[in-house]
Coordinates of C-alpha atoms and ligand atoms in Angstrom, one line a residue:
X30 CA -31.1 114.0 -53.8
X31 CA -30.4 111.5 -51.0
X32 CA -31.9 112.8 -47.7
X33 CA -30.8 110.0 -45.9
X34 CA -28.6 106.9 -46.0
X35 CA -27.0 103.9 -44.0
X36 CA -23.7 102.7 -45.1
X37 CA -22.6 99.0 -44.1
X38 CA -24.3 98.7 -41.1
X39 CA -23.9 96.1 -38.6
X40 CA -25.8 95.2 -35.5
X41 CA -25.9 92.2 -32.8
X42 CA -28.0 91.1 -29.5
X43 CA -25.9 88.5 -28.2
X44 CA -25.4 85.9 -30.4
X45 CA -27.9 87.0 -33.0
X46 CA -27.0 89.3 -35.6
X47 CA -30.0 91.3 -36.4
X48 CA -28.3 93.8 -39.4
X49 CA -25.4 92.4 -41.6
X50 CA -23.6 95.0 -43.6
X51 CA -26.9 96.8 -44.2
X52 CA -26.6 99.6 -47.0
X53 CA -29.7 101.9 -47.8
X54 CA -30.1 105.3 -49.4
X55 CA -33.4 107.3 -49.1
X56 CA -34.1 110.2 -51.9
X57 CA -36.0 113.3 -51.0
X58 CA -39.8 113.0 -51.7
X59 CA -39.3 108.9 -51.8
X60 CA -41.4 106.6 -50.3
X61 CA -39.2 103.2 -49.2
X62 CA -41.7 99.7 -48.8
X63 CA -39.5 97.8 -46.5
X64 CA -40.6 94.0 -46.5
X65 CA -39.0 90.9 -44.8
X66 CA -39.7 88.0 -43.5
X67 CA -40.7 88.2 -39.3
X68 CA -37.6 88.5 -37.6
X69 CA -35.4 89.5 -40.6
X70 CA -34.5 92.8 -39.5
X71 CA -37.1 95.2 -40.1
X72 CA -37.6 96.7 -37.1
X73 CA -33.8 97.3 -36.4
X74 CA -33.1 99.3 -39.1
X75 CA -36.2 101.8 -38.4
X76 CA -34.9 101.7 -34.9
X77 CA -31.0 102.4 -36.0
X78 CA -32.3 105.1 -37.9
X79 CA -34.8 106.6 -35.3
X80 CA -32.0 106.6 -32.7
X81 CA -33.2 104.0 -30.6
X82 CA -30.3 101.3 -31.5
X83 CA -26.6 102.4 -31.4
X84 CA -25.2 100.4 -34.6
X85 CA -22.4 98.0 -33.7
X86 CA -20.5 99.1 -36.9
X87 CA -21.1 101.6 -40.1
X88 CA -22.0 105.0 -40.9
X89 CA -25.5 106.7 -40.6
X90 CA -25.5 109.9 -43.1
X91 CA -28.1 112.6 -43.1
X92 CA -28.2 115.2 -46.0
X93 CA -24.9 113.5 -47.0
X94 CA -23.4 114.3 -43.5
X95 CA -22.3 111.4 -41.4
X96 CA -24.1 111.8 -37.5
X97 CA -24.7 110.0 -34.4
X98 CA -27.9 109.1 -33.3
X99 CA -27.6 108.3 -29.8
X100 CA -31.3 108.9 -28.8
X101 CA -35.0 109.4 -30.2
X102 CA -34.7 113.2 -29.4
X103 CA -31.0 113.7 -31.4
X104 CA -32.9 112.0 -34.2
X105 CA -35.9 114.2 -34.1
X106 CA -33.2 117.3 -34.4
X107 CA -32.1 116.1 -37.6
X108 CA -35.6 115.4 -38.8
X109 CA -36.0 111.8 -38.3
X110 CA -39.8 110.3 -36.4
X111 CA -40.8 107.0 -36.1
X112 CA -45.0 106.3 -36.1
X113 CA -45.5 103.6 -33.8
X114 CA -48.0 101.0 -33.7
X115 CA -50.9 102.8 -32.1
X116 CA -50.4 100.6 -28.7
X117 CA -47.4 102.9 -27.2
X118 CA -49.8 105.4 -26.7
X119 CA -50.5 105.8 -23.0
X120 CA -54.4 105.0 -22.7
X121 CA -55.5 106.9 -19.2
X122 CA -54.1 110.2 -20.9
X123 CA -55.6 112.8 -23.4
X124 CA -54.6 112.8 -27.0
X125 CA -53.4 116.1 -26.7
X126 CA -51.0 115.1 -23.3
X127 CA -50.1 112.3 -25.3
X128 CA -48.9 114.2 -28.3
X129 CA -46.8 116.7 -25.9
X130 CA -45.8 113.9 -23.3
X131 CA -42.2 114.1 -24.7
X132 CA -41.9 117.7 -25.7
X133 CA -43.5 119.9 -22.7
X134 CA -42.0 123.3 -24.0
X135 CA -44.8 125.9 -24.5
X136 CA -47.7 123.7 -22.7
X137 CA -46.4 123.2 -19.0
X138 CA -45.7 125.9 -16.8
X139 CA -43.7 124.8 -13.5
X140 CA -44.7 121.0 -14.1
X141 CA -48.3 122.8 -14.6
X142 CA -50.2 122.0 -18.0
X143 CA -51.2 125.3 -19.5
X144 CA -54.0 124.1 -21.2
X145 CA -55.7 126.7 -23.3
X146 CA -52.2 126.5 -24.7
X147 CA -52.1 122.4 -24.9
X148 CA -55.9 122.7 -26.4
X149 CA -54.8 125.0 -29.4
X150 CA -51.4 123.4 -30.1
X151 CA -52.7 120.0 -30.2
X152 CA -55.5 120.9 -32.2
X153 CA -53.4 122.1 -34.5
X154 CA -51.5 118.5 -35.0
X155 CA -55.0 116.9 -34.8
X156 CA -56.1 119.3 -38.2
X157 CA -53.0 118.0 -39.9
X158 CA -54.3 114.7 -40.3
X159 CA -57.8 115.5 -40.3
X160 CA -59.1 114.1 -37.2
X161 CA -61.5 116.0 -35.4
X162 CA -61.7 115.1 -31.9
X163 CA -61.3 116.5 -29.0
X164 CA -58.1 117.1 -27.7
X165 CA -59.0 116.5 -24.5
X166 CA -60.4 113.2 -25.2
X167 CA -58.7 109.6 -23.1
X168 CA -57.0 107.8 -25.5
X169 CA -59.1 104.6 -24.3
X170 CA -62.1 106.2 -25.9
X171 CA -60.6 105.9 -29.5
X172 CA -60.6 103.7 -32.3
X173 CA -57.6 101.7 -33.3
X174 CA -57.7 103.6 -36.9
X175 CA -57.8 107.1 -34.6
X176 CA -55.3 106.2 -32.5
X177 CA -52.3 105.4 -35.4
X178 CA -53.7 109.0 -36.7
X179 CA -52.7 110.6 -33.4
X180 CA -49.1 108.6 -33.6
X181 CA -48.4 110.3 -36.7
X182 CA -49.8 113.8 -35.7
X183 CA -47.5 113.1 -32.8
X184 CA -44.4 112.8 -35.7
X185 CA -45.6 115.7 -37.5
X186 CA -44.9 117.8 -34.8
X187 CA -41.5 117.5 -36.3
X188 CA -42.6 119.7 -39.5
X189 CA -42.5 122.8 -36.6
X190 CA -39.6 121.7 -34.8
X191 CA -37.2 121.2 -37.5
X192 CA -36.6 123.6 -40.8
X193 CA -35.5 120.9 -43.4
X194 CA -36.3 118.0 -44.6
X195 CA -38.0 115.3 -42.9
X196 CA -37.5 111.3 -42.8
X197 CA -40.8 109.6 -41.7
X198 CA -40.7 105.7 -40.6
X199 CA -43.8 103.7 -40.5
X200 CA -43.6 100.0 -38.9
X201 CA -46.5 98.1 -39.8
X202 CA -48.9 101.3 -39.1
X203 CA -51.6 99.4 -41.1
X204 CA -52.1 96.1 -39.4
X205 CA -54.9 96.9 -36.9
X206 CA -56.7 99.7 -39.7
X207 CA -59.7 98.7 -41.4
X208 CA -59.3 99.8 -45.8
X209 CA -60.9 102.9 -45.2
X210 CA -58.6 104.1 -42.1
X211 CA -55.8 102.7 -44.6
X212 CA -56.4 104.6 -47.1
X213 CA -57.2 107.8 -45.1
X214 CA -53.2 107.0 -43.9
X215 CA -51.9 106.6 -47.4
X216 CA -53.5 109.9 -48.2
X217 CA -51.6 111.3 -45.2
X218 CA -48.4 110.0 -46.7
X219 CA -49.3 111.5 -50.6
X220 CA -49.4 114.7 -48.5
X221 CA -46.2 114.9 -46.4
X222 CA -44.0 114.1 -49.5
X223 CA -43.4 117.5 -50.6
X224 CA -41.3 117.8 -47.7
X225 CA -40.4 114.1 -46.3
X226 CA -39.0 110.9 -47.2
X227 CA -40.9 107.9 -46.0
X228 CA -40.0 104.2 -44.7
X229 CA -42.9 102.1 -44.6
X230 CA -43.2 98.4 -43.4
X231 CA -46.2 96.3 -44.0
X232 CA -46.2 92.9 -44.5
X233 CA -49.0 93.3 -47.0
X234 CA -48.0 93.2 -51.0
X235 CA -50.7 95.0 -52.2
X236 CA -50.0 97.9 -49.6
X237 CA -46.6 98.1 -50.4
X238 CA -46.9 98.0 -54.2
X239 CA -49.8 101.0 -53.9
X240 CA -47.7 103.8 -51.7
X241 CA -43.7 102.7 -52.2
X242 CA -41.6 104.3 -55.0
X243 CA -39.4 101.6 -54.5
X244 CA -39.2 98.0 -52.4
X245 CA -36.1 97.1 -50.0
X246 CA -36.2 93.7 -49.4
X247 CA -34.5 92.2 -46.3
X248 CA -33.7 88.5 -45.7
X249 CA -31.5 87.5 -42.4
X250 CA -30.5 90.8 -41.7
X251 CA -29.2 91.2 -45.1
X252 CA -30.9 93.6 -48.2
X253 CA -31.2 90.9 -51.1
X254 CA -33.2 93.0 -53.0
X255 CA -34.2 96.9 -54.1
X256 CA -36.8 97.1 -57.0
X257 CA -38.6 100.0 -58.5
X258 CA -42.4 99.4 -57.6
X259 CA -43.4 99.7 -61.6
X260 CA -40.9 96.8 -61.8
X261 CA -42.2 94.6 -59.4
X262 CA -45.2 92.1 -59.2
X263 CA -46.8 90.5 -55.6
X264 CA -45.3 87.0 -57.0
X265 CA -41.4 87.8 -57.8
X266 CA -41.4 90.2 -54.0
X267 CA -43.0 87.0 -52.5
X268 CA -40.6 84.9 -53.4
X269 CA -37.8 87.2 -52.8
X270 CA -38.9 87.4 -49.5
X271 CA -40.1 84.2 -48.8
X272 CA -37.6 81.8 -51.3
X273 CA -40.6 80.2 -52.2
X274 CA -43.8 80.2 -54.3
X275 CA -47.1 81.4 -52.8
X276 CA -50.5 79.2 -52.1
X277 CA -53.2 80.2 -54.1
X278 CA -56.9 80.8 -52.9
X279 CA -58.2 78.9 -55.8
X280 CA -55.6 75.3 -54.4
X281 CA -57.9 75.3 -51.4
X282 CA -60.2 72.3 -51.2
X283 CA -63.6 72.1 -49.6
X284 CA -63.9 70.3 -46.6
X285 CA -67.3 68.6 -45.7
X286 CA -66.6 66.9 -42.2
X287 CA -68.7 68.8 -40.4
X288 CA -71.6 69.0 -42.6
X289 CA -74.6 67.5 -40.3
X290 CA -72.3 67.5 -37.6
X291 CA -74.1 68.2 -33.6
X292 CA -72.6 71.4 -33.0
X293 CA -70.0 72.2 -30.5
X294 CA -70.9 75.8 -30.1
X295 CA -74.4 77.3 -30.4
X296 CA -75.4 81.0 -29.5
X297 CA -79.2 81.9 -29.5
X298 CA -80.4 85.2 -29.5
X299 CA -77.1 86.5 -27.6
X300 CA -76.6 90.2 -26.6
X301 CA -74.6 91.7 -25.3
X302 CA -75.9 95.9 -24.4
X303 CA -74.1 98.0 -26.5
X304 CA -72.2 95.7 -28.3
X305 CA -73.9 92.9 -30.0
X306 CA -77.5 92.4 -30.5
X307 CA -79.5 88.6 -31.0
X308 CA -76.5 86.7 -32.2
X309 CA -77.2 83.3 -33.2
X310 CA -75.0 81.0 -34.7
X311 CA -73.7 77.3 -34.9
X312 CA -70.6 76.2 -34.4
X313 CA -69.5 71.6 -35.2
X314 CA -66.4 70.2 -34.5
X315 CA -64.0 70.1 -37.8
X316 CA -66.3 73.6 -39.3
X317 CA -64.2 76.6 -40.0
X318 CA -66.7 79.9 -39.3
X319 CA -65.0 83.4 -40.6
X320 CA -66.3 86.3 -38.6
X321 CA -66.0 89.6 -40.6
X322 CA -66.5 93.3 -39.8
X323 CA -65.0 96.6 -39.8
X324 CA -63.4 97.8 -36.0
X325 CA -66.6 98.1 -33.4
X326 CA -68.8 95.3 -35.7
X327 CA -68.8 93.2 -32.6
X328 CA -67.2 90.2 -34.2
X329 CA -64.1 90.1 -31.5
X330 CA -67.2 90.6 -28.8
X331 CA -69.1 87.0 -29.8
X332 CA -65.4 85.7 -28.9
X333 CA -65.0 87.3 -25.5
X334 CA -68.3 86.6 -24.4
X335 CA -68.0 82.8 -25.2
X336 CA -64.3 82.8 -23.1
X337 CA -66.6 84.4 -20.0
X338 CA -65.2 87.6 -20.7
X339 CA -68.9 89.4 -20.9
X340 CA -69.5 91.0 -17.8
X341 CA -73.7 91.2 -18.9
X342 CA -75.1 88.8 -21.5
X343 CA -78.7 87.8 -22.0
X344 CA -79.4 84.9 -24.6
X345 CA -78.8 81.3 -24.6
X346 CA -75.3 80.0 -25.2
X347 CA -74.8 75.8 -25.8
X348 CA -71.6 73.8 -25.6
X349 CA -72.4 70.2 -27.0
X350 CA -76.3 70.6 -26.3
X351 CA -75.6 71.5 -22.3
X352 CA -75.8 75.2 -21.3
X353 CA -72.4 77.0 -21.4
X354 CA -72.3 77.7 -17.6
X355 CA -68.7 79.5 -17.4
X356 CA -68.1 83.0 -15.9
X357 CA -64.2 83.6 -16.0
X358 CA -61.8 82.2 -19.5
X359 CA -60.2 79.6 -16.8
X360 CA -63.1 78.2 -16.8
X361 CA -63.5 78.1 -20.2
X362 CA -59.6 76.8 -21.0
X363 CA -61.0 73.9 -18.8
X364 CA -64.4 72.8 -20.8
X365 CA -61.8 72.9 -24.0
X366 CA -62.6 76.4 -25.5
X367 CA -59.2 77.8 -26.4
X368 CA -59.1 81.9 -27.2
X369 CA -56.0 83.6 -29.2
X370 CA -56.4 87.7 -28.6
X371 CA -55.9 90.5 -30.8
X372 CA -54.0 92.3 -28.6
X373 CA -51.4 89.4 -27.9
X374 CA -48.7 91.9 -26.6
X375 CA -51.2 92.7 -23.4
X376 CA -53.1 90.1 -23.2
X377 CA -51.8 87.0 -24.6
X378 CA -47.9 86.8 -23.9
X379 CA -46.0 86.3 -20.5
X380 CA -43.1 89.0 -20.3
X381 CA -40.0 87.9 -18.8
X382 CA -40.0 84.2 -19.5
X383 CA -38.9 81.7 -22.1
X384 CA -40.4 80.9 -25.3
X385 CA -41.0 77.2 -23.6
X386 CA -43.0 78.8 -20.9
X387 CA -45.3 80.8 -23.0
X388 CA -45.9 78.0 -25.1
X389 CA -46.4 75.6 -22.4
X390 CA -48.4 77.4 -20.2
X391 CA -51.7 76.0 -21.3
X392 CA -50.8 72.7 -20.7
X393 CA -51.0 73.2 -17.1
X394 CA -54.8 75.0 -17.7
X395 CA -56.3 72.6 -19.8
X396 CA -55.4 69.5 -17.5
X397 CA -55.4 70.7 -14.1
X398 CA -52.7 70.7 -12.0
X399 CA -50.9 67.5 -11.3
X400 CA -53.1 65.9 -14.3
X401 CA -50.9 68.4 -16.9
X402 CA -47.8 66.5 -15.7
X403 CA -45.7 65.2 -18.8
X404 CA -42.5 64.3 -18.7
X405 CA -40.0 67.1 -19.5
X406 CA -38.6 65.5 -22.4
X407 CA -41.9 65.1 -24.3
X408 CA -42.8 68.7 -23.4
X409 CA -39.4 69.6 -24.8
X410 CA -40.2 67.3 -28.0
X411 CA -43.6 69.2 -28.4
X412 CA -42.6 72.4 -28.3
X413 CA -39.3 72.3 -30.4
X414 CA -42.2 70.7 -32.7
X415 CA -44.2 73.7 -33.0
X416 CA -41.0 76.2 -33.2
X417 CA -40.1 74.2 -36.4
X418 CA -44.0 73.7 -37.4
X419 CA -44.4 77.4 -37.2
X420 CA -40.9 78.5 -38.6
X421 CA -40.4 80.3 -34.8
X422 CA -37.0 82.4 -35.5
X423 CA -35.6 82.1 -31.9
X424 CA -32.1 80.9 -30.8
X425 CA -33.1 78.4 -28.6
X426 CA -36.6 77.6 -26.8
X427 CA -34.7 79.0 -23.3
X428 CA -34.8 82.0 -24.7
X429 CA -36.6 85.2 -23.1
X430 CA -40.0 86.2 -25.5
X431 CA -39.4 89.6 -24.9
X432 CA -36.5 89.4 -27.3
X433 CA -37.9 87.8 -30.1
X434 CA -39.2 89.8 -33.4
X435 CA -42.8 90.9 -33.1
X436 CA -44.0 88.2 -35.8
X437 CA -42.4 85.8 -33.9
X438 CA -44.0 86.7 -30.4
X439 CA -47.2 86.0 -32.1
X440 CA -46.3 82.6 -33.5
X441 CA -45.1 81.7 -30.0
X442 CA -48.6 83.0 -28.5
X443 CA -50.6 81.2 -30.9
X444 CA -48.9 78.1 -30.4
X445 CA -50.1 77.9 -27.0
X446 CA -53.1 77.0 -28.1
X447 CA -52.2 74.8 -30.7
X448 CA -49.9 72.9 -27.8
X449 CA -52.7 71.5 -25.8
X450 CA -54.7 68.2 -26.8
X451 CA -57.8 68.9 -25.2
X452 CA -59.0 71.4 -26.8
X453 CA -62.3 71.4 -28.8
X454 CA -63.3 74.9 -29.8
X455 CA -60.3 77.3 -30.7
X456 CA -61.4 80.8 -31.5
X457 CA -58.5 83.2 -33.0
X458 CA -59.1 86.6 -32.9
X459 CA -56.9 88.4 -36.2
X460 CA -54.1 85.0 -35.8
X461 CA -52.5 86.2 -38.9
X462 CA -51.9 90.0 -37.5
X463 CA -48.1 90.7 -38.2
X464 CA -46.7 87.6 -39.5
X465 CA -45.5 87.5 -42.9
X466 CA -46.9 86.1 -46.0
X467 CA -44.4 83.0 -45.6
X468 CA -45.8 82.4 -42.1
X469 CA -49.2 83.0 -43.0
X470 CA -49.5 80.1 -45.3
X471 CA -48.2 78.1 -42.5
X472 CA -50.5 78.9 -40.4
X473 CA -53.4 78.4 -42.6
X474 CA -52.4 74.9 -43.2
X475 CA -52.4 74.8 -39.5
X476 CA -55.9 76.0 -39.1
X477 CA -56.6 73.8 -41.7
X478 CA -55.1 70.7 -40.3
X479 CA -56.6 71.6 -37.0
X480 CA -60.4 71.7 -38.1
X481 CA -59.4 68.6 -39.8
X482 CA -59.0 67.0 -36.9
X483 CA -62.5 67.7 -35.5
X484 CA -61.4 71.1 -33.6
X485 CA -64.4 73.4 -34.6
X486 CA -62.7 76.9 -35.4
X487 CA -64.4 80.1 -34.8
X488 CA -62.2 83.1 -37.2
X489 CA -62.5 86.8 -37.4
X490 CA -59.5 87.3 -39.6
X491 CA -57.2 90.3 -40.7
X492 CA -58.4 90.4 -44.4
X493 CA -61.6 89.1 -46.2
X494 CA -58.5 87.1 -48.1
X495 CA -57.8 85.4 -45.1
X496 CA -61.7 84.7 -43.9
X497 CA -62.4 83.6 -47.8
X498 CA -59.6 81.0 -48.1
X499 CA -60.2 79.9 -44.7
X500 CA -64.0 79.5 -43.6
X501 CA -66.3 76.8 -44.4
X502 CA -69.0 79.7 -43.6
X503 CA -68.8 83.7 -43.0
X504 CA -71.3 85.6 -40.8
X505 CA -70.8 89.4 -42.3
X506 CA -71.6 91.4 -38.7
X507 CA -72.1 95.2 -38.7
X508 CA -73.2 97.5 -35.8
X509 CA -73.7 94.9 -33.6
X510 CA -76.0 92.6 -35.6
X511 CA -75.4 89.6 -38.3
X512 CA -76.0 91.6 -41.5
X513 CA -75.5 88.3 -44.1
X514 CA -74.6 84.3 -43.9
X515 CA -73.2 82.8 -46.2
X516 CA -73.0 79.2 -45.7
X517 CA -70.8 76.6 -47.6
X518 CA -68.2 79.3 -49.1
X519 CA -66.8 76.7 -51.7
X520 CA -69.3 76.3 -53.5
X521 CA -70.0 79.6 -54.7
X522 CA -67.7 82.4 -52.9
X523 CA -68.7 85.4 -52.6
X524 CA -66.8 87.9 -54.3
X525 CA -64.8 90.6 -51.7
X526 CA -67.3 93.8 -53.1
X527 CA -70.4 91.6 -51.7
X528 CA -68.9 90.9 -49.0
X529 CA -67.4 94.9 -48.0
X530 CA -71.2 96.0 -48.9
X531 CA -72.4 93.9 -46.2
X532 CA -70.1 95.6 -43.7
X533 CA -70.3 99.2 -44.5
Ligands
ATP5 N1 -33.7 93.8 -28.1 C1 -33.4 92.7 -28.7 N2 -32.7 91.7 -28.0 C2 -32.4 90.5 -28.6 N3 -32.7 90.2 -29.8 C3 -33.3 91.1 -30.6 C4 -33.8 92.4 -30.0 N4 -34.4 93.1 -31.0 C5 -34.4 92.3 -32.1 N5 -33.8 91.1 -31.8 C6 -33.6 90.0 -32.8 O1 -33.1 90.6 -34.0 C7 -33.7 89.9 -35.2 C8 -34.4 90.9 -36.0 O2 -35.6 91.4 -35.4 P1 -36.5 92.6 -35.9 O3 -37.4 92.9 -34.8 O4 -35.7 93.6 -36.5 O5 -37.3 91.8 -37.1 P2 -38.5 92.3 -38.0 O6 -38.1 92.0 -39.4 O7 -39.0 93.6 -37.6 O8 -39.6 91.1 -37.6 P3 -41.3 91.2 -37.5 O9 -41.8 91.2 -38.9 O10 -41.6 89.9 -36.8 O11 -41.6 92.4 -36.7 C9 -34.6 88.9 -34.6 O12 -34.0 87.6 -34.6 C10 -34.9 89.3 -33.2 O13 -35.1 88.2 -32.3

């Protein structure tokens, strides 16, 4: 039976048309992969249907009955939740005030938490998705993988709220979970079928092609596609998604610059208390270096603590043979060591401006002022060049970053770094996190081009896929320490098993 369904809908922002004529239909029990290129609509529909976006034109049907959704809590009436990405939780609060924030019935008492009350009802949530915690704890003290968990205990409040059946929507859940926490999430999912229908995003085939029953593929704001899963392989979805055929790992080609190179970048016996312990490394211009780990390894803590974003470091670190004598990242921006954070929503992207500001903004950093004067026509040149290089989807490069796609955000954040000339160490930190497969092989051949040039490229990267097609040489890290090297990848690879046993 069809618990839920969209019927020609339509929906603009200004002159962009997000959703043209989209048509979907949701069975009972069904679990929906929705895939698309970055900024072809995924997000909109999930949004249309959670009550966030009034549709411009069509029909939004629930059980067969046509409604209006005009808001997050009409939707959750009729059954409908959206799981957000773990960063809308609100950090300085507890999991459990988190997970009543918008429904205070039953816990507050005059504006006064009752919280025996809050303790018992959100350990109850907590139990449904097996994390035991407690409530009380700050969200700040949690893992990424813990946090998604509490998003969806948050939607699964839903199963006491509302009697029938439920309509669950995922956008990209998975991208900051580690294959254990993903897996732990899928299980999740298994569960709740007996009583929901599920919409999940990910921009990862072999995700989609485990948990969907079928694949809804969006292109433009249009559907082009809706396959069974057992009818599908990665390669046709690819394509359907992307219009063209995918790189292989096995086209890539060694590269040998570096080899005997004087390094750029060399860590001796680094610490850092409680985080990393006697790191030592090298680094030379034109090397690629993948940095893998599960979530707490310490890989993304080597990369703060060269930007001078340790607070308390003992060890030696060298930049070209001289002591690495920086204590804040402008400092480092100026010696030429570029950084591209995770978290590139917080940390990485300038709210309220253009997409030629964010992408510009480095400029100014890595010159000095009055030296990072170029004329405006050349900066205008250069960054309409990386928009095209990086397939940005954005109307103009006057246009606010705040209204771009997520996947596009993050082209425009790594750009920055790819804008300036003067770099000589760029260390990405997940670069590929939320782009789609299209724009990941765009970026590789970026990465690739840019370590060509002589840039030496430090990687931790989103999947051992990405580190193995990418790095020269992988450091494996767990708790802290370097638990295996292995140096020249290409000419023997390790397989992926050797490489999770090194991390678990
Ligand atoms: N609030 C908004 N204001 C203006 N334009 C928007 C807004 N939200 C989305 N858009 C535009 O609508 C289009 C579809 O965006 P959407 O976020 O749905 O894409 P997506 O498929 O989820 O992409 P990604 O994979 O990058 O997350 C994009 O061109 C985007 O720039």
């Amino acid at each position: 039976m069809t618990a839920f369904s969209l019927e020609g809908i339509s929906k603009r922002f200004g002159e962009v048309t997000a959703l043209d004529n989209v048509s979907l239909s949701l069975n009972e029990g069904e679990v929906l992969g929705l895939i698309g290129q970055n900024g072809s609509g995924k997000s909109t529909i999930m949004k249309v249907m959670a009550g966030l976006h009034r549709p411009d034109s069509g029909v939004v049907k629930v059980g067969g009955r046509a409604v209006q959704l005009r808001s997050p809590a009409e939707a959750a009436l009729a059954g409908i939740g959206l799981v957000h990405q773990e960063q809308s939780l609100i950090q300085a609060l507890s999991v459990a005030e988190n997970l009543f924030l918008d429904k205070p019935a039953g816990s507050t008492w005059a504006g006064v938490y009752r919280w025996n009350s809050l303790r018992d009802r959100a350990k109850a949530q907590l139990d449904k998705v097996e994390l035991d915690i407690d409530p009380f704890t700050p969200v700040s003290a949690l893992s990424f993988g813990q946090r998604q968990m509490v998003e969806l205990a948050k939607v699964l409040s839903l199963e006491e709220l509302v009697h029938g059946h439920l309509v669950i929507l995922f956008d990209e859940p998975t991208a900051v979970l580690n294959p254990p926490e993903i897996q732990a999430l899928f299980g999740q999912i298994r569960r709740i079928k007996h009583r929901s229908s599920v919409v999940f995003v990910s921009h990862r085939m072999d995700e989609i092609l485990d948990i969907s029953d079928r694949v809804y593929v969006m292109s433009d704001g249009r559907n082009v596609a809706t396959r069974d899963r057992d009818a599908v392989n990665p390669d046709e979805l690819y394509e359907l998604m992307v219009g063209r055929q995918r790189v292989n790992r096995k086209d890539r080609k060694p590269r040998e610059a570096h080899i005997g190179a004087e390094p750029a970048l060399t860590l001796n016996h680094v610490t850092v208390p409680g985080e990393i312990e006697d790191i030592s490394l090298k680094l030379a211009p034109g090397e690629i270096l993948g940095l893998i780990g599960v979530q707490g390894s310490g890989a993304e803590t080597i990369l703060r603590t060269v930007f001078g974003m340790a607070d308390d470091w003992q060890g030696k670190i060298e930049y070209f043979g001289a002591p690495l004598d920086i204590d804040t990242p402008a400092q480092a921006v100026a010696k030429g060591i570029g950084y591209l954070p995770a978290e590139r929503k917080t940390e990485g992207m300038i709210r309220n401006t253009s997409v030629s500001e964010n992408v510009a903004i480095t400029y100014g950093w890595q010159h000095g002022r009055g030296a990072g004067l170029i004329s405006r026509a050349k900066e205008r040149g250069m960054i309409e060049g990386w928009v095209r290089k990086l397939a940005i989807k954005t109307p103009s490069i006057a246009h606010r970053i705040d209204n771009l796609s997520g996947g596009n955000q993050q082209k425009v954040v790594l750009s920055k770094w790819l804008f300036g000339k003067t770099l000589k160490v760029l260390m990405l930190d997940h670069p590929t996190r939320g782009l789609d497969p299209g724009a990941r092989s765009d970026l590789f051949a970026v990465i690739r081009e840019l370590a060509d040039q002589g840039l030496a490229i430090l990687l931790v990267g989103d999947t051992l896929d990405e580190v193995l097609t990418l790095s020269d040489s992988i450091i494996v890290m767990k708790d802290g320490r370097v638990s295996a090297r292995i140096e020249g990848v290409q000419a023997a690879p390790p397989s992926e098993e050797d490489l999770v046993k090194a991390m678990v």
